[in-house]
């Protein structure tokens, strides 16, 4: 049994805004969400990269203590985005708690802020009383599936829980695995997404690997620069995205507002190096996605590339896109606005793509001033286009050699 | 500590740590205030601070069935009495 899967709600917290209105305004105006790295009295002073995709605005949370007590910052983001998607979907409380709705939500490693606090106590405590200040709830706040289960708790969701933790493909896998759960009849609906909180240790990791941008520390808005000749690495960011996926007939019957259809998903592994981008692996992912969607590559109008703005990653990805999709689709790198929001990137970039589909425009890759000659085999976008998009691909790749592609279509 | 002092201290802990204002002495804390097993563990730490001594594993296990403020106060009185007897 294969069933159609549609998206009926989406909400995101990003460095360029919270919710559709702000995000679309930022995409149309070319606003960057990259800001100077915050000092953290720990590793920040040792990091060469001094920029971060920052959620630099207040969010008014209205969570009861019974829920707050098991939430670290990443769960706050996740639950807020999930709450907004649930409200937008119009699903009833009876359905939400019926077992027919599941959750597919993740983060790269739970809450690093809480983990830091635990380790700070663990390594500095001088007596038992100090050790005991590690509370009973710290694990629940910091564990890898903290986003998913805080969502189930807050909204009384009793269906299946999937919590991918595959670094930068966490969000795209969350949507992909949610799509498969509905497509194959395991759930009627899945609340999908991912989140990551502000974390300087993630910057330190990429900084050590020489993968972070350092040349624009004094002009944060000029980096990252996907596909640009002057690109010098990724910029870590924070945020969350949540989407409601439903079985098509169920959504149609209840009169839901269908904003997009998920028509395909593919995921594979490079089967080798855990860090370096792999042309064969990525090319195969894109081919598998097109096959899964049962479309021809020429039907894809827009590719939201992973495009982290690393030296090699962008070249390999452009080559793979060129090999599979040719020069037909427009290609954009949305990380140029928000940085690399880690686990959340697949969810946020899917939501941004849906917003563009809904409003009939394509946002350019900002900071793409001079296209690297090794990335010219695809059709880049350097200014806002008033352009309808029928079918789009969202590509994401992760440490560990994990590759994903999601294919979505605008409803008729 | 007198019963009244224990009650006052427990109510203060509930206000400060659990954001529960003036719970009824016989209210079912789980039903009415979503006070769960995580809160119970946190409460035991507070009780240890209040008594100035550690609870044994056995004493902690005895607390797991407690549902009301009155039962918490009874529990603390028993612990205090046991400590006095042992001394």
XYZ file of C-alpha atoms in Angstrom:
499
model
C 0.000 0.000 0.000
C 1.407 3.400 -0.988
C -0.519 6.490 0.043
C -0.061 10.130 -0.885
C 1.377 12.411 1.804
C 0.676 16.115 2.089
C 1.903 18.952 4.278
C -0.817 20.908 6.050
C 1.160 23.183 8.368
C 4.656 24.528 8.825
C 6.366 26.867 11.229
C 9.957 27.878 11.760
C 12.134 29.823 14.174
C 15.159 31.045 12.227
C 17.913 33.671 12.331
C 15.931 35.682 9.753
C 12.577 35.548 11.467
C 9.882 33.574 13.207
C 6.931 32.427 11.121
C 6.085 32.887 7.471
C 5.620 36.654 7.305
C 9.011 37.561 8.767
C 10.869 34.831 6.905
C 9.392 35.740 3.508
C 10.147 39.427 4.105
C 13.754 38.543 4.904
C 14.090 36.298 1.847
C 12.722 39.032 -0.405
C 14.955 41.710 1.088
C 18.118 39.606 1.250
C 18.426 39.952 5.001
C 21.217 37.982 6.645
C 20.803 36.415 10.092
C 24.540 36.039 10.678
C 25.903 37.933 13.685
C 29.070 38.115 15.774
C 29.711 34.998 17.862
C 28.664 35.397 21.498
C 31.286 35.047 24.204
C 30.710 31.962 26.340
C 33.571 32.098 28.888
C 34.631 28.680 27.674
C 35.654 27.889 24.105
C 34.570 30.978 22.173
C 37.854 32.825 22.669
C 39.772 29.916 21.071
C 37.581 29.734 17.973
C 38.817 31.353 14.780
C 35.341 31.749 13.292
C 33.600 34.682 14.980
C 30.181 34.467 13.299
C 26.927 32.656 14.047
C 23.430 32.356 12.536
C 21.632 33.821 15.518
C 18.009 33.895 16.649
C 18.385 37.391 17.982
C 14.828 38.229 19.023
C 12.688 37.328 22.012
C 10.235 34.450 21.792
C 7.288 34.498 24.165
C 6.887 30.985 25.477
C 3.764 29.977 27.317
C 4.728 26.568 28.686
C 3.578 25.243 32.060
C 6.186 24.225 34.624
C 5.057 20.609 34.263
C 6.408 20.820 30.717
C 9.286 23.239 31.245
C 10.921 21.031 33.855
C 12.180 18.540 31.254
C 13.104 21.059 28.563
C 16.475 22.503 27.656
C 16.762 25.369 25.142
C 16.540 23.003 22.157
C 13.229 21.599 23.396
C 11.861 25.129 23.840
C 12.524 25.785 20.152
C 11.114 22.410 19.116
C 7.965 22.639 21.233
C 7.238 26.211 20.135
C 7.553 25.351 16.421
C 5.525 22.165 16.984
C 2.835 24.088 18.874
C 2.499 26.551 16.007
C 2.333 23.762 13.414
C -0.295 21.901 15.448
C -2.415 25.036 15.843
C -2.073 25.846 12.150
C -3.060 22.299 11.133
C -6.435 22.567 12.860
C -6.237 18.934 13.976
C -8.525 18.174 16.899
C -7.339 17.222 20.383
C -9.100 13.878 19.959
C -7.065 13.116 16.839
C -3.809 14.401 18.287
C -4.136 12.032 21.251
C -5.639 9.120 19.306
C -2.425 7.284 18.447
C -2.900 8.077 14.762
C -0.448 10.987 14.992
C 3.238 10.300 15.530
C 6.281 12.495 16.001
C 9.477 12.470 13.979
C 11.750 15.105 15.459
C 15.415 15.419 16.332
C 18.467 17.477 17.157
C 22.159 16.788 16.705
C 22.770 15.821 20.320
C 20.024 17.031 22.616
C 20.851 20.127 24.609
C 24.555 21.006 24.691
C 23.829 23.820 27.159
C 22.464 21.322 29.685
C 25.247 18.852 28.937
C 27.823 21.558 29.631
C 26.199 22.308 32.973
C 26.287 18.622 33.908
C 29.976 18.312 32.997
C 30.814 21.560 34.771
C 29.386 20.129 37.997
C 30.800 16.661 37.359
C 34.376 17.855 36.922
C 34.336 20.662 39.485
C 32.267 19.248 42.342
C 34.180 18.897 45.591
C 31.666 17.013 47.666
C 28.556 14.876 47.421
C 26.198 17.814 47.837
C 27.672 19.475 44.780
C 27.345 16.281 42.737
C 23.740 16.064 43.836
C 23.039 19.419 42.244
C 22.856 17.470 38.973
C 19.088 17.225 38.960
C 16.850 14.291 38.180
C 15.716 15.947 34.974
C 19.055 16.808 33.411
C 19.142 13.667 31.297
C 15.616 14.312 30.027
C 16.669 17.807 28.990
C 19.858 16.710 27.296
C 19.144 13.325 25.708
C 19.195 13.017 21.939
C 15.419 12.532 21.598
C 14.544 15.340 24.000
C 12.791 17.343 21.275
C 10.529 14.498 20.167
C 9.414 13.359 23.597
C 8.910 16.812 25.049
C 6.557 17.390 22.109
C 4.678 14.143 22.801
C 4.384 15.063 26.473
C 3.243 18.619 25.885
C 0.504 17.697 23.425
C -0.411 14.186 24.602
C 0.699 12.566 21.348
C 0.614 8.781 21.607
C 1.700 7.555 18.174
C 5.124 6.340 17.125
C 8.242 8.347 17.894
C 11.196 8.563 15.536
C 14.179 10.642 16.555
C 16.889 10.674 13.988
C 20.210 12.020 15.186
C 22.251 12.131 12.002
C 23.768 15.595 12.377
C 22.914 17.776 9.395
C 20.423 15.301 7.885
C 18.418 15.015 11.110
C 15.678 17.374 9.913
C 15.428 15.989 6.392
C 15.344 12.448 7.734
C 12.667 13.468 10.225
C 10.467 14.579 7.333
C 11.486 11.629 5.171
C 10.821 9.036 7.848
C 7.529 10.741 8.711
C 6.596 10.652 5.032
C 7.365 6.928 4.859
C 5.374 6.194 8.024
C 2.285 7.707 6.407
C 2.952 6.476 2.879
C 3.102 2.873 4.070
C 0.068 3.137 6.321
C 1.743 3.116 9.737
C 0.318 6.490 10.845
C -2.315 8.895 9.550
C -0.212 11.938 10.355
C 3.291 12.773 11.556
C 4.546 15.946 13.194
C 8.029 16.281 11.751
C 10.976 18.575 12.221
C 14.170 19.346 14.047
C 15.832 21.953 16.212
C 19.201 23.032 17.477
C 20.113 25.623 20.074
C 22.931 28.172 20.226
C 26.115 26.181 20.805
C 29.691 27.350 20.521
C 31.103 23.820 20.885
C 29.600 22.937 17.499
C 31.468 25.908 16.035
C 34.643 24.677 17.726
C 34.269 21.248 16.122
C 33.911 22.635 12.593
C 36.580 25.240 13.329
C 39.039 22.485 14.244
C 38.258 20.793 10.944
C 39.024 24.076 9.132
C 35.451 24.027 7.800
C 34.240 27.309 9.339
C 34.206 30.730 7.729
C 36.835 33.059 9.209
C 37.455 35.678 6.544
C 34.347 37.748 7.249
C 34.476 37.978 11.028
C 34.177 41.747 10.813
C 31.329 41.628 8.283
C 29.158 38.698 9.415
C 26.403 39.402 6.885
C 28.855 38.664 4.025
C 29.204 34.990 4.979
C 28.458 32.157 4.299
C 28.856 32.454 0.516
C 27.556 29.290 -1.153
C 29.064 28.679 -4.620
C 30.904 32.029 -4.489
C 34.556 32.306 -5.419
C 35.366 33.874 -2.026
C 33.508 31.323 0.110
C 35.607 30.134 3.004
C 33.452 27.774 4.988
C 30.231 27.281 6.840
C 28.636 29.383 9.564
C 26.897 27.480 12.356
C 23.365 28.593 13.167
C 20.390 27.796 15.404
C 16.659 27.410 14.979
C 13.791 25.000 14.509
C 11.278 23.902 11.927
C 8.112 21.837 12.312
C 5.772 20.475 9.647
C 2.530 18.523 9.818
C 2.411 15.658 7.351
C -0.896 13.899 6.717
C -2.304 11.184 4.521
C -3.829 12.928 1.509
C -7.373 11.512 1.668
C -7.592 12.175 5.394
C -6.431 15.773 4.948
C -8.758 16.357 2.009
C -11.760 14.887 3.842
C -11.307 17.135 6.854
C -10.842 20.199 4.649
C -7.247 20.844 5.685
C -5.238 23.564 3.986
C -2.777 21.545 1.901
C 0.350 23.647 1.355
C 2.516 21.048 -0.384
C 2.792 17.365 -1.187
C 5.812 15.238 -0.351
C 6.314 13.181 -3.504
C 9.627 11.537 -2.781
C 12.442 10.911 -0.358
C 15.727 9.112 -0.567
C 18.548 8.498 1.863
C 21.810 6.672 1.460
C 25.369 6.603 2.708
C 28.695 7.175 1.017
C 29.979 3.929 2.486
C 33.382 5.281 3.352
C 34.847 8.545 4.604
C 32.762 10.103 7.374
C 33.583 13.722 6.543
C 34.548 14.332 2.928
C 31.747 14.984 0.414
C 31.397 12.158 -2.066
C 30.273 12.766 -5.645
C 29.191 9.194 -6.334
C 27.205 8.959 -3.111
C 25.448 12.296 -3.526
C 24.696 11.721 -7.205
C 23.162 8.378 -6.299
C 20.998 10.047 -3.613
C 19.577 12.497 -6.116
C 18.845 9.717 -8.606
C 17.154 7.628 -5.914
C 15.010 10.604 -4.927
C 13.799 11.189 -8.454
C 13.058 7.471 -8.810
C 11.180 7.439 -5.514
C 9.083 10.412 -6.623
C 8.366 8.695 -9.946
C 9.168 11.841 -11.909
C 11.739 12.783 -14.513
C 14.627 15.014 -13.398
C 13.407 17.694 -15.811
C 10.249 18.138 -13.721
C 12.264 19.634 -10.861
C 12.062 23.445 -11.076
C 14.035 24.365 -7.973
C 16.827 22.788 -5.983
C 17.448 23.968 -2.437
C 21.044 22.832 -2.209
C 22.764 21.815 1.023
C 25.404 24.383 -0.013
C 27.272 24.937 3.228
C 29.835 27.167 1.474
C 32.754 24.860 2.148
C 35.437 24.721 -0.520
C 34.855 21.180 -1.725
C 31.277 20.538 -0.629
C 29.757 23.116 -2.956
C 31.740 21.906 -5.969
C 30.771 18.269 -5.425
C 27.129 19.218 -4.935
C 27.036 21.414 -8.048
C 28.538 18.551 -10.040
C 25.940 16.118 -8.698
C 23.057 18.507 -9.414
C 24.402 19.109 -12.907
C 24.755 15.379 -13.547
C 21.224 14.500 -12.411
C 19.113 17.598 -13.057
C 21.145 19.352 -15.726
C 20.824 23.106 -16.136
C 17.030 23.227 -15.933
C 16.253 23.818 -12.237
C 17.116 27.004 -10.406
C 19.622 26.271 -7.631
C 19.749 28.206 -4.365
C 21.662 27.981 -1.104
C 19.405 29.072 1.757
C 22.196 28.776 4.311
C 23.455 32.066 2.891
C 20.658 33.705 4.966
C 20.637 31.678 8.159
C 23.902 29.777 8.324
C 23.981 26.054 8.887
C 21.274 25.409 11.429
C 22.618 21.879 11.916
C 19.852 19.361 12.689
C 17.207 21.926 11.830
C 18.498 22.804 8.373
C 16.497 20.184 6.460
C 13.252 21.214 8.139
C 13.841 24.965 7.915
C 14.986 24.839 4.291
C 11.959 22.705 3.351
C 9.685 25.250 5.017
C 11.392 28.164 3.250
C 10.978 26.315 -0.054
C 7.266 25.813 0.648
C 6.896 29.534 1.405
C 8.505 30.381 -1.940
C 6.231 27.886 -3.723
C 3.186 29.385 -2.056
C 4.130 32.965 -2.882
C 5.543 32.361 -6.370
C 9.094 33.583 -6.002
C 12.616 32.247 -5.720
C 14.974 33.841 -3.227
C 18.522 34.219 -4.446
C 21.650 32.818 -2.834
C 22.887 35.915 -1.054
C 26.613 36.693 -1.030
C 26.883 34.896 -4.373
C 28.742 37.673 -6.160
C 31.151 35.774 -8.383
C 30.263 32.164 -9.105
C 33.164 29.773 -8.623
C 34.014 28.532 -12.107
C 33.906 24.955 -10.764
C 30.239 25.447 -9.784
C 28.924 26.939 -13.030
C 27.269 23.796 -14.389
C 23.976 24.660 -12.656
C 21.551 27.598 -12.875
C 22.294 29.828 -9.888
C 19.951 32.545 -8.671
C 21.524 35.910 -7.795
C 18.446 38.111 -7.551
C 14.836 37.604 -6.480
C 12.830 35.939 -9.236
C 9.064 36.159 -9.605
C 8.896 32.548 -10.623
C 6.280 29.870 -9.967
C 7.707 26.641 -8.629
C 5.796 23.410 -9.113
C 8.327 20.829 -7.973
C 11.300 21.337 -5.692
C 14.112 19.238 -4.282
C 15.662 19.859 -0.869
C 19.101 18.327 -0.449
C 21.005 17.761 2.772
C 24.198 15.910 3.592
C 25.761 15.048 6.933
C 28.929 14.008 8.680
C 28.926 10.248 8.668
C 28.393 10.206 4.917
C 24.611 10.414 5.162
C 22.826 12.001 2.186
C 19.153 12.866 1.780
C 16.835 14.405 -0.767
C 13.205 15.384 -0.305
C 10.961 16.158 -3.260
C 7.917 18.317 -2.741
C 5.214 19.572 -5.074
C 2.834 22.494 -4.980
C -0.786 21.322 -4.744
C -2.990 21.810 -7.833
C 10.172 20.648 63.990
C 6.508 20.937 64.807
C 3.828 19.705 62.426
C 2.935 23.305 61.644
C 6.554 24.174 60.795
C 6.811 21.138 58.514
C 3.596 22.112 56.734
C 4.801 25.660 56.235
C 8.167 24.530 54.934
C 6.599 22.039 52.509
C 4.180 24.647 51.187
C 7.116 27.005 50.647
C 9.020 24.282 48.755
C 5.975 23.659 46.571
C 5.653 27.362 45.830
C 9.362 27.920 45.164
C 10.353 24.711 43.385
C 7.159 23.488 41.767
C 5.176 26.694 41.202
C 2.251 25.193 43.119
C 0.592 27.806 45.328
C -1.252 26.717 48.482
C -2.107 23.133 47.592
C -4.898 21.610 49.708
C -3.585 19.236 52.375
C -5.498 16.312 50.919
C -5.365 17.223 47.223
C -4.085 14.435 44.997
C -0.911 16.135 43.805
C -0.602 13.996 40.692
C -4.209 14.467 39.609
C -4.515 18.139 40.428
C -1.023 19.524 39.818
C 0.669 16.990 37.482
C 3.191 16.291 40.256
C 5.040 13.273 38.890
C 7.898 10.919 39.714
C 10.472 13.487 38.548
C 9.036 16.020 40.985
C 9.054 13.393 43.728
C 12.814 12.902 43.289
C 13.358 16.668 43.418
C 11.173 16.868 46.533
C 13.263 14.214 48.293
C 16.380 16.333 47.716
C 14.558 19.299 49.233
C 13.518 17.199 52.210
C 17.147 16.143 52.730
C 18.167 19.815 52.735
C 15.342 20.613 55.149
C 16.341 17.820 57.560
C 20.051 18.404 57.142
C 20.620 14.691 56.655
C 20.532 12.170 53.838
C 17.625 9.810 53.290
C 18.469 6.137 52.885
C 17.461 4.307 49.698
C 14.824 2.466 51.738
C 13.382 5.743 53.070
C 13.298 7.173 49.559
C 11.433 4.148 48.216
C 8.845 4.553 50.973
C 8.072 8.017 49.636
C 7.141 6.868 46.148
C 3.496 6.187 46.984
C 2.880 9.566 48.586
C 0.069 11.540 46.954
C -0.843 14.449 49.251
C 0.751 17.207 51.332
C -0.571 15.551 54.488
C 1.162 12.293 53.516
C 4.413 14.211 52.870
C 4.195 15.781 56.317
C 3.449 12.384 57.894
C 6.468 10.953 56.092
C 8.760 13.716 57.352
C 7.479 13.312 60.907
C 8.231 9.576 60.731
C 11.754 10.271 59.463
C 12.384 12.796 62.252
C 11.054 10.334 64.820
C 13.241 7.539 63.418
C 16.310 9.773 63.592
C 15.514 10.656 67.234
C 15.026 7.014 68.135
C 18.274 6.015 66.442
C 20.143 8.778 68.277
